[in-house]
mmCIF file with all atom_site columns, C-alpha atoms in Angstrom:
data_model
loop_
_atom_site.group_PDB
_atom_site.id
_atom_site.type_symbol
_atom_site.label_atom_id
_atom_site.label_alt_id
_atom_site.label_comp_id
_atom_site.label_asym_id
_atom_site.label_entity_id
_atom_site.label_seq_id
_atom_site.pdbx_PDB_ins_code
_atom_site.Cartn_x
_atom_site.Cartn_y
_atom_site.Cartn_z
_atom_site.occupancy
_atom_site.B_iso_or_equiv
_atom_site.pdbx_formal_charge
_atom_site.auth_seq_id
_atom_site.auth_comp_id
_atom_site.auth_asym_id
_atom_site.auth_atom_id
_atom_site.pdbx_PDB_model_num
ATOM 1  C CA . UNK A 1 1  ? 0.000   0.000  0.000  1.00 0.00 ? 1193 UNK A CA 1
ATOM 2  C CA . UNK A 1 2  ? 1.482   3.395  -0.955 1.00 0.00 ? 1194 UNK A CA 1
ATOM 3  C CA . UNK A 1 3  ? 2.261   5.917  1.740  1.00 0.00 ? 1195 UNK A CA 1
ATOM 4  C CA . UNK A 1 4  ? -0.093  8.846  2.064  1.00 0.00 ? 1196 UNK A CA 1
ATOM 5  C CA . UNK A 1 5  ? 1.208   12.280 1.317  1.00 0.00 ? 1197 UNK A CA 1
ATOM 6  C CA . UNK A 1 6  ? 1.143   14.602 4.265  1.00 0.00 ? 1198 UNK A CA 1
ATOM 7  C CA . UNK A 1 7  ? -1.434  17.285 3.785  1.00 0.00 ? 1199 UNK A CA 1
ATOM 8  C CA . UNK A 1 8  ? -0.649  19.401 6.806  1.00 0.00 ? 1200 UNK A CA 1
ATOM 9  C CA . UNK A 1 9  ? 2.072   22.018 6.589  1.00 0.00 ? 1201 UNK A CA 1
ATOM 10 C CA . UNK A 1 10 ? 4.258   22.280 9.659  1.00 0.00 ? 1202 UNK A CA 1
ATOM 11 C CA . UNK A 1 11 ? 5.146   25.935 9.994  1.00 0.00 ? 1203 UNK A CA 1
ATOM 12 C CA . UNK A 1 12 ? 8.770   26.788 10.666 1.00 0.00 ? 1204 UNK A CA 1
ATOM 13 C CA . UNK A 1 13 ? 9.795   29.179 13.401 1.00 0.00 ? 1205 UNK A CA 1
ATOM 14 C CA . UNK A 1 14 ? 10.508  31.783 10.737 1.00 0.00 ? 1206 UNK A CA 1
ATOM 15 C CA . UNK A 1 15 ? 6.988   31.339 9.313  1.00 0.00 ? 1207 UNK A CA 1
ATOM 16 C CA . UNK A 1 16 ? 5.462   31.694 12.778 1.00 0.00 ? 1208 UNK A CA 1
ATOM 17 C CA . UNK A 1 17 ? 7.616   34.744 13.569 1.00 0.00 ? 1209 UNK A CA 1
ATOM 18 C CA . UNK A 1 18 ? 6.475   36.382 10.313 1.00 0.00 ? 1210 UNK A CA 1
ATOM 19 C CA . UNK A 1 19 ? 2.852   35.545 11.137 1.00 0.00 ? 1211 UNK A CA 1
ATOM 20 C CA . UNK A 1 20 ? 3.271   37.186 14.563 1.00 0.00 ? 1212 UNK A CA 1
ATOM 21 C CA . UNK A 1 21 ? 4.685   40.436 13.190 1.00 0.00 ? 1213 UNK A CA 1
ATOM 22 C CA . UNK A 1 22 ? 2.184   40.633 10.309 1.00 0.00 ? 1214 UNK A CA 1
ATOM 23 C CA . UNK A 1 23 ? -0.830  40.094 12.586 1.00 0.00 ? 1215 UNK A CA 1
ATOM 24 C CA . UNK A 1 24 ? -2.836  43.136 13.656 1.00 0.00 ? 1216 UNK A CA 1
ATOM 25 C CA . UNK A 1 25 ? -2.198  44.339 17.201 1.00 0.00 ? 1217 UNK A CA 1
ATOM 26 C CA . UNK A 1 26 ? -5.636  43.104 18.376 1.00 0.00 ? 1218 UNK A CA 1
ATOM 27 C CA . UNK A 1 27 ? -5.073  39.564 17.007 1.00 0.00 ? 1219 UNK A CA 1
ATOM 28 C CA . UNK A 1 28 ? -5.410  36.507 19.246 1.00 0.00 ? 1220 UNK A CA 1
ATOM 29 C CA . UNK A 1 29 ? -2.446  34.225 18.590 1.00 0.00 ? 1221 UNK A CA 1
ATOM 30 C CA . UNK A 1 30 ? -1.848  30.607 19.512 1.00 0.00 ? 1222 UNK A CA 1
ATOM 31 C CA . UNK A 1 31 ? 1.001   29.674 21.822 1.00 0.00 ? 1223 UNK A CA 1
ATOM 32 C CA . UNK A 1 32 ? 3.388   28.588 19.025 1.00 0.00 ? 1224 UNK A CA 1
ATOM 33 C CA . UNK A 1 33 ? 2.994   31.858 17.154 1.00 0.00 ? 1225 UNK A CA 1
ATOM 34 C CA . UNK A 1 34 ? 3.328   33.978 20.304 1.00 0.00 ? 1226 UNK A CA 1
ATOM 35 C CA . UNK A 1 35 ? 6.452   32.078 21.389 1.00 0.00 ? 1227 UNK A CA 1
ATOM 36 C CA . UNK A 1 36 ? 8.085   32.462 17.970 1.00 0.00 ? 1228 UNK A CA 1
ATOM 37 C CA . UNK A 1 37 ? 7.303   36.173 17.864 1.00 0.00 ? 1229 UNK A CA 1
ATOM 38 C CA . UNK A 1 38 ? 8.767   36.686 21.326 1.00 0.00 ? 1230 UNK A CA 1
ATOM 39 C CA . UNK A 1 39 ? 11.825  34.526 20.713 1.00 0.00 ? 1231 UNK A CA 1
ATOM 40 C CA . UNK A 1 40 ? 10.855  32.177 23.545 1.00 0.00 ? 1232 UNK A CA 1
ATOM 41 C CA . UNK A 1 41 ? 9.884   28.501 23.553 1.00 0.00 ? 1233 UNK A CA 1
ATOM 42 C CA . UNK A 1 42 ? 6.401   27.068 23.822 1.00 0.00 ? 1234 UNK A CA 1
ATOM 43 C CA . UNK A 1 43 ? 7.586   25.262 26.963 1.00 0.00 ? 1235 UNK A CA 1
ATOM 44 C CA . UNK A 1 44 ? 8.537   28.542 28.615 1.00 0.00 ? 1236 UNK A CA 1
ATOM 45 C CA . UNK A 1 45 ? 5.130   30.035 27.810 1.00 0.00 ? 1237 UNK A CA 1
ATOM 46 C CA . UNK A 1 46 ? 3.453   26.934 29.280 1.00 0.00 ? 1238 UNK A CA 1
ATOM 47 C CA . UNK A 1 47 ? 5.601   27.218 32.410 1.00 0.00 ? 1239 UNK A CA 1
ATOM 48 C CA . UNK A 1 48 ? 4.909   30.943 32.805 1.00 0.00 ? 1240 UNK A CA 1
ATOM 49 C CA . UNK A 1 49 ? 1.177   30.350 32.369 1.00 0.00 ? 1241 UNK A CA 1
ATOM 50 C CA . UNK A 1 50 ? 1.327   28.092 35.429 1.00 0.00 ? 1242 UNK A CA 1
ATOM 51 C CA . UNK A 1 51 ? 3.901   29.928 37.546 1.00 0.00 ? 1243 UNK A CA 1
ATOM 52 C CA . UNK A 1 52 ? 3.415   33.524 36.423 1.00 0.00 ? 1244 UNK A CA 1
ATOM 53 C CA . UNK A 1 53 ? 5.842   35.988 34.960 1.00 0.00 ? 1245 UNK A CA 1
ATOM 54 C CA . UNK A 1 54 ? 4.828   35.750 31.307 1.00 0.00 ? 1246 UNK A CA 1
ATOM 55 C CA . UNK A 1 55 ? 2.452   37.754 29.155 1.00 0.00 ? 1247 UNK A CA 1
ATOM 56 C CA . UNK A 1 56 ? -1.263  37.820 29.927 1.00 0.00 ? 1248 UNK A CA 1
ATOM 57 C CA . UNK A 1 57 ? -3.092  34.973 28.255 1.00 0.00 ? 1249 UNK A CA 1
ATOM 58 C CA . UNK A 1 58 ? -6.704  34.548 27.225 1.00 0.00 ? 1250 UNK A CA 1
ATOM 59 C CA . UNK A 1 59 ? -8.576  31.267 27.691 1.00 0.00 ? 1251 UNK A CA 1
ATOM 60 C CA . UNK A 1 60 ? -11.412 30.464 25.318 1.00 0.00 ? 1252 UNK A CA 1
ATOM 61 C CA . UNK A 1 61 ? -12.777 27.195 26.599 1.00 0.00 ? 1253 UNK A CA 1
ATOM 62 C CA . UNK A 1 62 ? -9.712  24.960 26.763 1.00 0.00 ? 1254 UNK A CA 1
ATOM 63 C CA . UNK A 1 63 ? -7.824  26.965 24.166 1.00 0.00 ? 1255 UNK A CA 1
ATOM 64 C CA . UNK A 1 64 ? -5.051  29.367 25.159 1.00 0.00 ? 1256 UNK A CA 1
ATOM 65 C CA . UNK A 1 65 ? -4.531  32.513 23.105 1.00 0.00 ? 1257 UNK A CA 1
ATOM 66 C CA . UNK A 1 66 ? -2.254  35.519 23.500 1.00 0.00 ? 1258 UNK A CA 1
ATOM 67 C CA . UNK A 1 67 ? -3.369  38.968 22.412 1.00 0.00 ? 1259 UNK A CA 1
ATOM 68 C CA . UNK A 1 68 ? -0.536  40.479 20.390 1.00 0.00 ? 1260 UNK A CA 1
ATOM 69 C CA . UNK A 1 69 ? -0.907  43.796 22.250 1.00 0.00 ? 1261 UNK A CA 1
ATOM 70 C CA . UNK A 1 70 ? -0.373  41.980 25.578 1.00 0.00 ? 1262 UNK A CA 1
ATOM 71 C CA . UNK A 1 71 ? 2.703   40.184 24.253 1.00 0.00 ? 1263 UNK A CA 1
ATOM 72 C CA . UNK A 1 72 ? 4.200   43.440 22.979 1.00 0.00 ? 1264 UNK A CA 1
ATOM 73 C CA . UNK A 1 73 ? 3.446   45.170 26.295 1.00 0.00 ? 1265 UNK A CA 1
ATOM 74 C CA . UNK A 1 74 ? 5.119   42.305 28.194 1.00 0.00 ? 1266 UNK A CA 1
ATOM 75 C CA . UNK A 1 75 ? 8.191   42.491 25.946 1.00 0.00 ? 1267 UNK A CA 1
ATOM 76 C CA . UNK A 1 76 ? 8.437   46.250 26.515 1.00 0.00 ? 1268 UNK A CA 1
ATOM 77 C CA . UNK A 1 77 ? 8.094   45.907 30.296 1.00 0.00 ? 1269 UNK A CA 1
ATOM 78 C CA . UNK A 1 78 ? 10.525  42.978 30.598 1.00 0.00 ? 1270 UNK A CA 1
ATOM 79 C CA . UNK A 1 79 ? 13.383  44.008 28.371 1.00 0.00 ? 1271 UNK A CA 1
ATOM 80 C CA . UNK A 1 80 ? 16.003  46.685 28.567 1.00 0.00 ? 1272 UNK A CA 1
ATOM 81 C CA . UNK A 1 81 ? 17.754  48.527 25.821 1.00 0.00 ? 1273 UNK A CA 1
ATOM 82 C CA . UNK A 1 82 ? 21.518  48.779 26.027 1.00 0.00 ? 1274 UNK A CA 1
ATOM 83 C CA . UNK A 1 83 ? 24.196  50.146 23.734 1.00 0.00 ? 1275 UNK A CA 1
ATOM 84 C CA . UNK A 1 84 ? 26.961  47.782 24.836 1.00 0.00 ? 1276 UNK A CA 1
ATOM 85 C CA . UNK A 1 85 ? 27.157  44.706 27.026 1.00 0.00 ? 1277 UNK A CA 1
ATOM 86 C CA . UNK A 1 86 ? 29.522  46.393 29.481 1.00 0.00 ? 1278 UNK A CA 1
ATOM 87 C CA . UNK A 1 87 ? 26.483  48.391 30.676 1.00 0.00 ? 1279 UNK A CA 1
ATOM 88 C CA . UNK A 1 88 ? 25.127  45.183 32.192 1.00 0.00 ? 1280 UNK A CA 1
ATOM 89 C CA . UNK A 1 89 ? 28.061  44.949 34.615 1.00 0.00 ? 1281 UNK A CA 1
ATOM 90 C CA . UNK A 1 90 ? 27.846  48.667 35.443 1.00 0.00 ? 1282 UNK A CA 1
ATOM 91 C CA . UNK A 1 91 ? 24.158  48.530 36.380 1.00 0.00 ? 1283 UNK A CA 1
ATOM 92 C CA . UNK A 1 92 ? 24.398  45.266 38.288 1.00 0.00 ? 1284 UNK A CA 1
#
């Protein structure tokens, strides 16, 4: 019996990252897309959903979604802009 061709396309991280940045700011994104857009792993988002510390998530039934605006706000609040890595040692 011949093997069946796969019909589902498995999106690469680059595809998911592009989907994240092209989505409107009010879009609800799945965990894979949000993780790729943030540069984090799905596992980290799952952990932060349980333990706290990650972006706000939205539950629709059993489905988890991340509003792009919430992800962007979390990235802004939890990152710092530096000009050179020596600043990290200076600030402590």
